[in-house]
PDB file of C-alpha atoms in Angstrom:
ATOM      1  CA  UNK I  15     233.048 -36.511  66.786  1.00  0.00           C
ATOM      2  CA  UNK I  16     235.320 -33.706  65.594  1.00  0.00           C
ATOM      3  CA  UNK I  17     236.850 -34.233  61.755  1.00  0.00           C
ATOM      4  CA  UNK I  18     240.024 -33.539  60.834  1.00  0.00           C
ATOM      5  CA  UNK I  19     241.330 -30.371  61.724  1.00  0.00           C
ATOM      6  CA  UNK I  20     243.933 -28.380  59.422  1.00  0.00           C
ATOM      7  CA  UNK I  21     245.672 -25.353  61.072  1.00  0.00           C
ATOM      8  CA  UNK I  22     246.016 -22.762  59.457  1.00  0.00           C
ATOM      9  CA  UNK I  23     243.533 -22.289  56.811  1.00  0.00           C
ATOM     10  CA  UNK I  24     245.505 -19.773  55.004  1.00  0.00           C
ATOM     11  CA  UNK I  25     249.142 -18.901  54.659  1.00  0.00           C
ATOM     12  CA  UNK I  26     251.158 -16.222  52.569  1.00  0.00           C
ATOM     13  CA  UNK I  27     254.666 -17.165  52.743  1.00  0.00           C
ATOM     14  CA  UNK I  28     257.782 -15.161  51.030  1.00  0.00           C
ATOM     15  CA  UNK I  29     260.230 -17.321  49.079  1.00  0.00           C
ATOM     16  CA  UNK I  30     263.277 -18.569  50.964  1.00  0.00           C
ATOM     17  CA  UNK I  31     261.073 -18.674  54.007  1.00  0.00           C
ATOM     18  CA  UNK I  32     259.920 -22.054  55.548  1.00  0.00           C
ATOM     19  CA  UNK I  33     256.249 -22.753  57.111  1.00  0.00           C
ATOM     20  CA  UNK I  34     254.819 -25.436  59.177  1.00  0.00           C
ATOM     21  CA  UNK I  35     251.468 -26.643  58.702  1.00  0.00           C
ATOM     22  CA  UNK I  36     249.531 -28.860  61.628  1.00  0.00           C
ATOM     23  CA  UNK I  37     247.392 -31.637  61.198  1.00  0.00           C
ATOM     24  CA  UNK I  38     244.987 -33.285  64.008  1.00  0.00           C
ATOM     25  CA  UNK I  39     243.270 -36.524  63.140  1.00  0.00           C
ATOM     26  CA  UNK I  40     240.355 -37.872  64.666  1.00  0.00           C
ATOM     27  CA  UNK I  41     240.167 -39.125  67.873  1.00  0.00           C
ATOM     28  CA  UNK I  42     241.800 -43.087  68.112  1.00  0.00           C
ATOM     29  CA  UNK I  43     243.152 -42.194  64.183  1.00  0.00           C
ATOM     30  CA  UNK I  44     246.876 -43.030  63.941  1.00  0.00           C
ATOM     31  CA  UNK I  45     247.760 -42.514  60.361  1.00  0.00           C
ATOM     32  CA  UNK I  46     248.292 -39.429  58.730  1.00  0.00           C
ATOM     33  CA  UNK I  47     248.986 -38.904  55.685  1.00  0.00           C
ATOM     34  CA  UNK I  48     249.403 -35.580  53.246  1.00  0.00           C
ATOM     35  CA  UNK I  49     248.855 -34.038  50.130  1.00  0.00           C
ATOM     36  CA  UNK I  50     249.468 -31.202  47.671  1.00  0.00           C
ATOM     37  CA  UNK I  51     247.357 -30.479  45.598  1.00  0.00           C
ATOM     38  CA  UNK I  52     247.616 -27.977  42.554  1.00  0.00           C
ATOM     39  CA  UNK I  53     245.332 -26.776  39.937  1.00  0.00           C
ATOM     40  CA  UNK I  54     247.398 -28.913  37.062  1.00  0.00           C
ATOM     41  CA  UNK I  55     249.082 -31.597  39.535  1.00  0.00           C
ATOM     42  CA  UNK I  56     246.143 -33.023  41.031  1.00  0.00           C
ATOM     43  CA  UNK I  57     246.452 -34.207  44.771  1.00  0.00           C
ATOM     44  CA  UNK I  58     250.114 -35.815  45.025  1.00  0.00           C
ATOM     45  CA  UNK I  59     250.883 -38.232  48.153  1.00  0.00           C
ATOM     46  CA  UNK I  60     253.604 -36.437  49.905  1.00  0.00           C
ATOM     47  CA  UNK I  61     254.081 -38.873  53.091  1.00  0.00           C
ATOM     48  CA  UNK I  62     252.380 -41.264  55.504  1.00  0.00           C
ATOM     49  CA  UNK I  63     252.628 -41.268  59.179  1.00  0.00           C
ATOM     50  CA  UNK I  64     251.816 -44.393  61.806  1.00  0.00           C
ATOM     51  CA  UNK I  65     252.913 -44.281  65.210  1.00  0.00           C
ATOM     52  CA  UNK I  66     255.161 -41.497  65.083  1.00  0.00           C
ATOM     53  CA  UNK I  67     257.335 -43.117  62.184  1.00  0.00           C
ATOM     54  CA  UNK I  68     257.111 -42.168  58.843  1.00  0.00           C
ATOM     55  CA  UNK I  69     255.871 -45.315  56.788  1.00  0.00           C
ATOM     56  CA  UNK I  70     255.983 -44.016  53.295  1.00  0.00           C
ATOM     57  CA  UNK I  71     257.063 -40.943  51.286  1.00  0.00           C
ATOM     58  CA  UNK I  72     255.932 -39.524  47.876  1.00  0.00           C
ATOM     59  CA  UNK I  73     258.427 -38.145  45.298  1.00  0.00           C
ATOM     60  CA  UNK I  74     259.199 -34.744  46.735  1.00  0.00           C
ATOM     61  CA  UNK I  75     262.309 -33.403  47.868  1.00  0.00           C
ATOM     62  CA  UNK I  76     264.001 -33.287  50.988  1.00  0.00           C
ATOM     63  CA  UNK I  77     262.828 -30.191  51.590  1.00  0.00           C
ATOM     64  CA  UNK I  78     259.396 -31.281  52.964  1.00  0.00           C
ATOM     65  CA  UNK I  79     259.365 -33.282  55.836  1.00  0.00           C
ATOM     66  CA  UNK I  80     256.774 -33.962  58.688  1.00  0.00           C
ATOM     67  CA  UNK I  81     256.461 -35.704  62.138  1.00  0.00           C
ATOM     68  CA  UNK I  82     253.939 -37.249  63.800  1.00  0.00           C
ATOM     69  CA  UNK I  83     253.608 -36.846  67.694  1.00  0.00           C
ATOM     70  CA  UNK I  84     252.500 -39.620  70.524  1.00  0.00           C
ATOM     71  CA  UNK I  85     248.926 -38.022  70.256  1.00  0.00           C
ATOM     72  CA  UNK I  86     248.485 -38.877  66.223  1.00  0.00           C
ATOM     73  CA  UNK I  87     248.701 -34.565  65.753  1.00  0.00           C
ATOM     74  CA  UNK I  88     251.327 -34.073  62.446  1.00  0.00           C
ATOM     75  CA  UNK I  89     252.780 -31.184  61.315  1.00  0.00           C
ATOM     76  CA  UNK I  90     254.518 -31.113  57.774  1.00  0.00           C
ATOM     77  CA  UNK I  91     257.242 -28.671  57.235  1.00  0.00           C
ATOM     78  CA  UNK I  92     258.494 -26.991  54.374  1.00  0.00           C
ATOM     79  CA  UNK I  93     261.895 -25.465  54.139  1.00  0.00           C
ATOM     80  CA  UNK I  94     263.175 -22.863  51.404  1.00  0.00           C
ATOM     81  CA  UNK I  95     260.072 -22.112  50.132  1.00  0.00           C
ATOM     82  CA  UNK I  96     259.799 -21.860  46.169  1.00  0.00           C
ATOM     83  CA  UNK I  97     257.068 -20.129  44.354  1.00  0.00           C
ATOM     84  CA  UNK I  98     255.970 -23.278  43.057  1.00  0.00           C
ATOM     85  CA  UNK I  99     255.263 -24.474  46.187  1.00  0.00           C
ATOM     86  CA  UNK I 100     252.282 -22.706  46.297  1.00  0.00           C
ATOM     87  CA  UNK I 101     248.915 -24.858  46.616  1.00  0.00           C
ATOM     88  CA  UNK I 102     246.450 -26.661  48.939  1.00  0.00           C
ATOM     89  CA  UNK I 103     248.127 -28.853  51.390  1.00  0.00           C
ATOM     90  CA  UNK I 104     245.933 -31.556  52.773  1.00  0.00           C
ATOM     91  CA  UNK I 105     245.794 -33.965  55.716  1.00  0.00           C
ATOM     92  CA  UNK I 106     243.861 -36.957  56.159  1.00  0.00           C
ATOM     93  CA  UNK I 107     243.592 -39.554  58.853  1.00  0.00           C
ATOM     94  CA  UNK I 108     242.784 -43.074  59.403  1.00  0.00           C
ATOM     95  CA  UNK I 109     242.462 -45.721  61.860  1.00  0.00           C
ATOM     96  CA  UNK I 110     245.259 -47.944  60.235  1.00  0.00           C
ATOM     97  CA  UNK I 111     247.369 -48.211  57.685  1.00  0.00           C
ATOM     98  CA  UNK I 112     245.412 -50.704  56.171  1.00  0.00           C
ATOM     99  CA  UNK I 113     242.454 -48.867  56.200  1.00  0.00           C
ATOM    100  CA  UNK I 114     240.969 -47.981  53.027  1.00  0.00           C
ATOM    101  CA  UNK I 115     238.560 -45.288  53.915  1.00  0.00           C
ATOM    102  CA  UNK I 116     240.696 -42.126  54.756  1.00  0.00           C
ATOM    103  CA  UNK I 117     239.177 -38.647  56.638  1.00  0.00           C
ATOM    104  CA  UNK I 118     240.547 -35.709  55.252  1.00  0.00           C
ATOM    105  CA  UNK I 119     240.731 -31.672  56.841  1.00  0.00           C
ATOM    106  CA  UNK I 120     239.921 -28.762  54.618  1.00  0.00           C
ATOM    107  CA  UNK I 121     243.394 -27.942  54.193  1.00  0.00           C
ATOM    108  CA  UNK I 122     246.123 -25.458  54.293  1.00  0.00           C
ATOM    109  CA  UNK I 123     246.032 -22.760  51.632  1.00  0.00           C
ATOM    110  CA  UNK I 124     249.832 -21.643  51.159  1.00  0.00           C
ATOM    111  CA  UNK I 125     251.129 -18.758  49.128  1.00  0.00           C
ATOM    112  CA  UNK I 126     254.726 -18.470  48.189  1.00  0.00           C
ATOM    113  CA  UNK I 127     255.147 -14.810  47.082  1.00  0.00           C
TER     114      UNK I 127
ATOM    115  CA  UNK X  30     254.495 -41.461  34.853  1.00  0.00           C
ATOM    116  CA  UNK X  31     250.991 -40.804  35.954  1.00  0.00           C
ATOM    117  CA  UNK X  32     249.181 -44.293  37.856  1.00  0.00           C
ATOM    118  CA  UNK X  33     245.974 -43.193  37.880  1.00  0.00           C
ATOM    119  CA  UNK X  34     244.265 -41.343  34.405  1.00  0.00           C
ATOM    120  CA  UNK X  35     241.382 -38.987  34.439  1.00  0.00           C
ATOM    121  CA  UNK X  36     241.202 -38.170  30.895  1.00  0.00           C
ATOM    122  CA  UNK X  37     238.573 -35.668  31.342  1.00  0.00           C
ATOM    123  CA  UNK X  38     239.124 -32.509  33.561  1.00  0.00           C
ATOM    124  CA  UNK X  39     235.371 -31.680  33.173  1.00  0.00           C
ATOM    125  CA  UNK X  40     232.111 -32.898  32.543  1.00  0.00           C
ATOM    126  CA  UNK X  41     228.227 -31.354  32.438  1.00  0.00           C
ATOM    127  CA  UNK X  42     224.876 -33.093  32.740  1.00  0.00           C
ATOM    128  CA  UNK X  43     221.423 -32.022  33.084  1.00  0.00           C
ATOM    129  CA  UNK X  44     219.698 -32.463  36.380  1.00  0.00           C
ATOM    130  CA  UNK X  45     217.941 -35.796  36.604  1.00  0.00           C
ATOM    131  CA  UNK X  46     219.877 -37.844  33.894  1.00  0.00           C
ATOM    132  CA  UNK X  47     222.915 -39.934  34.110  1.00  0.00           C
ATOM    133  CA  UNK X  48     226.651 -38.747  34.662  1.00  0.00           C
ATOM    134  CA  UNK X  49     229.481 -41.456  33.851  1.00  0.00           C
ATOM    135  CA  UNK X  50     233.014 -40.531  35.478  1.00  0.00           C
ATOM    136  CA  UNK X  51     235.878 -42.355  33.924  1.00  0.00           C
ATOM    137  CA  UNK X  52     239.276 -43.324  35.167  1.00  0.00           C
ATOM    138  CA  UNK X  53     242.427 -45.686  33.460  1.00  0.00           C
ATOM    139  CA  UNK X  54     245.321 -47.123  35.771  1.00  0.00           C
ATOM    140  CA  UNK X  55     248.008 -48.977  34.523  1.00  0.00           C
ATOM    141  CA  UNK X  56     248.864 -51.815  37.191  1.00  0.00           C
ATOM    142  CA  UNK X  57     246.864 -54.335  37.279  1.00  0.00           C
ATOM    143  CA  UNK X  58     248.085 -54.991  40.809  1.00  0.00           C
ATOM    144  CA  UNK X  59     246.111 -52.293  42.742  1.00  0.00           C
ATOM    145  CA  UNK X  60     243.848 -54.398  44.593  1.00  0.00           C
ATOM    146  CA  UNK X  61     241.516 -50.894  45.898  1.00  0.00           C
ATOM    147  CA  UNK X  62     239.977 -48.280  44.176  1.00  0.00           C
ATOM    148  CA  UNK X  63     238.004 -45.569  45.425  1.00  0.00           C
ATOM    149  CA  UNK X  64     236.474 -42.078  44.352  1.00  0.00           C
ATOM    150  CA  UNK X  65     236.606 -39.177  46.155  1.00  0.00           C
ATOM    151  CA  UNK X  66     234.320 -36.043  45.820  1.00  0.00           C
ATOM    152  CA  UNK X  67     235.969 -32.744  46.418  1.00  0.00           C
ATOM    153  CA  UNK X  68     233.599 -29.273  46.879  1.00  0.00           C
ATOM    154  CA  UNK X  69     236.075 -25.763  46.482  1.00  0.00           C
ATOM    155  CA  UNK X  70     237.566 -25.412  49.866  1.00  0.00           C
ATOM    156  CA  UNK X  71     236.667 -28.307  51.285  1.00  0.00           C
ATOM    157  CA  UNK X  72     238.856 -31.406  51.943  1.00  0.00           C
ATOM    158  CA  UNK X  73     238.161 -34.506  49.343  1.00  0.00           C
ATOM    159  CA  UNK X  74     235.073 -36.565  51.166  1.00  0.00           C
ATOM    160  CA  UNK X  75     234.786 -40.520  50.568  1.00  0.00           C
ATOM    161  CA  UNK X  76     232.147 -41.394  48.210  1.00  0.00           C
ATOM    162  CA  UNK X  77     232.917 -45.012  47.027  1.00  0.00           C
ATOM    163  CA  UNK X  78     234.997 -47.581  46.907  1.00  0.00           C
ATOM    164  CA  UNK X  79     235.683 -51.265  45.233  1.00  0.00           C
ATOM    165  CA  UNK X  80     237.812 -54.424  45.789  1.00  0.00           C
ATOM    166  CA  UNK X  81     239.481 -55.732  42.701  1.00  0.00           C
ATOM    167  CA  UNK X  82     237.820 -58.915  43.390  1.00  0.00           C
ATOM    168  CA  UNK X  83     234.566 -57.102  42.390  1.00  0.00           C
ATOM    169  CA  UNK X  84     233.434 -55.637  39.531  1.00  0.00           C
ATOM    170  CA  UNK X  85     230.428 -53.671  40.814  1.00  0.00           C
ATOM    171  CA  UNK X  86     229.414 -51.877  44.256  1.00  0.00           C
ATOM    172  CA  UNK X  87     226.320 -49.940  44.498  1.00  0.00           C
ATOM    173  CA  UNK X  88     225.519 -47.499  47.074  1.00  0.00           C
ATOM    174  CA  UNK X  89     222.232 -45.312  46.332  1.00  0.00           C
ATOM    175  CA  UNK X  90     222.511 -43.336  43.556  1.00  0.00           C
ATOM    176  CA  UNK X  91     226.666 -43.978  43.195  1.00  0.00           C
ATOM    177  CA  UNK X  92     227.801 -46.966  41.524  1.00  0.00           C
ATOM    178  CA  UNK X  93     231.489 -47.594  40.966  1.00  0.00           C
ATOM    179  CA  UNK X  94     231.996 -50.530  38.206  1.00  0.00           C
ATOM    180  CA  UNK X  95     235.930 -52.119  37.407  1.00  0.00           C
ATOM    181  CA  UNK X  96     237.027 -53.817  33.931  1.00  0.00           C
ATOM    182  CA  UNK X  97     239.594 -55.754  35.325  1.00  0.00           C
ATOM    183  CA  UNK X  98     241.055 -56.113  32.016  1.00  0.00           C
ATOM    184  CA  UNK X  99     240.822 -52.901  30.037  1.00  0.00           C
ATOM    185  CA  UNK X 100     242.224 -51.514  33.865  1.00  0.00           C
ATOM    186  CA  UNK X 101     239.212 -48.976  33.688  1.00  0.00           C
ATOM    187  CA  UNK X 102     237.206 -48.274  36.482  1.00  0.00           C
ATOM    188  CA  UNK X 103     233.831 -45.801  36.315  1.00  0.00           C
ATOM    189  CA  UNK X 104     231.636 -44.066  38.397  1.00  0.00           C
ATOM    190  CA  UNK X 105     227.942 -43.867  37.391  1.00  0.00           C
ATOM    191  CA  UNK X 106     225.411 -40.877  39.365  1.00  0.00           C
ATOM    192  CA  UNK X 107     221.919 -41.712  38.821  1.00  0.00           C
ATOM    193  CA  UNK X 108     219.901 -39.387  39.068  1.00  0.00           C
ATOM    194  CA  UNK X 109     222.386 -36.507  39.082  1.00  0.00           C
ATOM    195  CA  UNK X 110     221.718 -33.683  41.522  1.00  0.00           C
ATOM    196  CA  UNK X 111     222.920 -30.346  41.272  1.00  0.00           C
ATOM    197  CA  UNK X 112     224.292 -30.785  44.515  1.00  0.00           C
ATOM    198  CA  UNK X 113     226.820 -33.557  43.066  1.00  0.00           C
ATOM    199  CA  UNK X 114     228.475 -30.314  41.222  1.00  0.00           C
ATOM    200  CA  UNK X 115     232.008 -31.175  42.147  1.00  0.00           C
ATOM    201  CA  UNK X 116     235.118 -32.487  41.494  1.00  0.00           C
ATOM    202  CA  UNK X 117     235.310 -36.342  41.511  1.00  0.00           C
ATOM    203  CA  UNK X 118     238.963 -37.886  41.923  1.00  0.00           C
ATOM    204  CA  UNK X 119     239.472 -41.136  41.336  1.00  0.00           C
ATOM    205  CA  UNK X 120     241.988 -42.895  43.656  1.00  0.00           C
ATOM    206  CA  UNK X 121     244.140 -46.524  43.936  1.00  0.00           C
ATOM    207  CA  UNK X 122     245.467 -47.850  47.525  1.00  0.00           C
ATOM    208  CA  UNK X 123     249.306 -49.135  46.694  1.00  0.00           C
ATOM    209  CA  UNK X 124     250.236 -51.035  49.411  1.00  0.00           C
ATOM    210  CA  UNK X 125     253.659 -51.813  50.528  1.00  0.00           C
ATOM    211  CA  UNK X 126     254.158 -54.368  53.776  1.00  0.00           C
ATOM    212  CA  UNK X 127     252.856 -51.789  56.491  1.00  0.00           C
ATOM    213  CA  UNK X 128     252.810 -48.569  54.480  1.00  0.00           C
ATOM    214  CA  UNK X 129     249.470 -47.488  52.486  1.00  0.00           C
ATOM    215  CA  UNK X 130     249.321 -44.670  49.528  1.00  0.00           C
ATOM    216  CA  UNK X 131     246.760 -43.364  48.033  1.00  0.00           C
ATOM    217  CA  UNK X 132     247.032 -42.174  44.760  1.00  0.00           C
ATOM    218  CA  UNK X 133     244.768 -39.655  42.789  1.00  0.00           C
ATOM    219  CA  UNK X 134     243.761 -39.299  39.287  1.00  0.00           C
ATOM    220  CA  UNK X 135     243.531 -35.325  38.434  1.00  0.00           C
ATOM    221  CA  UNK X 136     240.160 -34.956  39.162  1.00  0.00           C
ATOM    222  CA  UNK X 137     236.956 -34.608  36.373  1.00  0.00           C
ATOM    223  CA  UNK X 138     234.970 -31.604  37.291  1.00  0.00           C
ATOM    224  CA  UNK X 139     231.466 -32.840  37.207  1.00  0.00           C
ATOM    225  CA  UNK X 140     228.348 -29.685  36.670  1.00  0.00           C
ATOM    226  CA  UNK X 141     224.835 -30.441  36.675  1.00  0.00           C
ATOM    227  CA  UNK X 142     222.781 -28.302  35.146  1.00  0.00           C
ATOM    228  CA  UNK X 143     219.233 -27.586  36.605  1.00  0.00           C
TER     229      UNK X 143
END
């Protein structure tokens, strides 16, 4: 049974620019949530996904948004890049909402320059 | 305002002896609490996890204990393996109706020494 699968692995991105990262859970998972992490953050919820509607968002700005599509696959999106917006972006999936056990991908390594 | 404390970004212990990974949260609502082990460049992995109806849950060498009332929750490795070199994040589930967030500690960075 394939994990969860993070595309791409790494991305340099110049400020100003936006990027869109891609998620795809594991088969019959239909949340997805992500997650920044940084080196003096820790990993930060950014939102939650069910069903193609967004259930629950973290404290970022509008700036970073996502979808979710009728086959569970998410992609997160990141507008007007900022240097600080520079870390590991990760994805993980789970059956439910309610489920306690999340999967998560290796993650998207993104550098603002 | 941080939920979920890991006072301790790092941690070493020799091979074969005990490691103790601590974590604080501050609402004694949470009702889950799990830890997480994270190798470099590698998603977080589920190690453990606890109801807040418990106040111990032992799975081989990993055993995750809760004080309900000092809101302090601990992870215990015995023995400790140099292959449990990694970082260990501590994490709630806040639940809200249908919605679900997890939320991390910082992370300790656990070495064991051989």
């Amino acid at each position: 049974k394939a994990g969860v699968t993070q595309t791409p692995r790494y991305l340099i991105k110049t400020r100003g620019q936006q990027v869109t990262l891609s998620c795809s859970p594991i088969s019959g998972h239909r949340s997805v949530s992500w997650y920044q992490q940084t080196p003096g953050q820790g990993l930060q919820f950014l939102f939650e996904y069910f069903s193609e509607t967004q259930r629950n968002k973290g404290n970022f700005p509008g700036r970073f948004s996502g979808r979710q599509f009728s086959n569970s696959r998410s992609e997160m999106n990141v507008s007007t890049l900022e240097l600080g917006d520079s870390a590991l972006y990760l994805c993980a999936s789970s059956w439910t909402t309610t489920n306690t056990e999340a999967f998560f991908g290796q993650g998207t390594r993104l550098t603002v320059v | 305002d941080q939920q979920v404390k890991q006072n301790s970004p790092s941690l070493s212990v020799q091979e074969g002896r005990i490691s103790i990974l601590n974590c604080d949260y501050t609402n004694s609502m949470f009702d889950y609490f799990l830890w997480y082990k994270k190798y470099p460049a590698e998603g977080p992995t589920f190690l453990i996890s606890i109801s807040s109806i418990k106040d111990k849950n032992e799975d081989g060498r990993f055993t995750v204990f809760l004080n309900k009332s000092a809101k302090h929750l601990s992870l215990h490795i015995v023995p400790s393996q140099p292959g449990d070199s990694a970082v260990y994040f501590c994490a709630v589930i806040i639940s809200s109706g249908s919605a679900r967030q997890l939320t991390f500690g910082s992370g300790t960075q656990l070495t064991v020494l051989p």
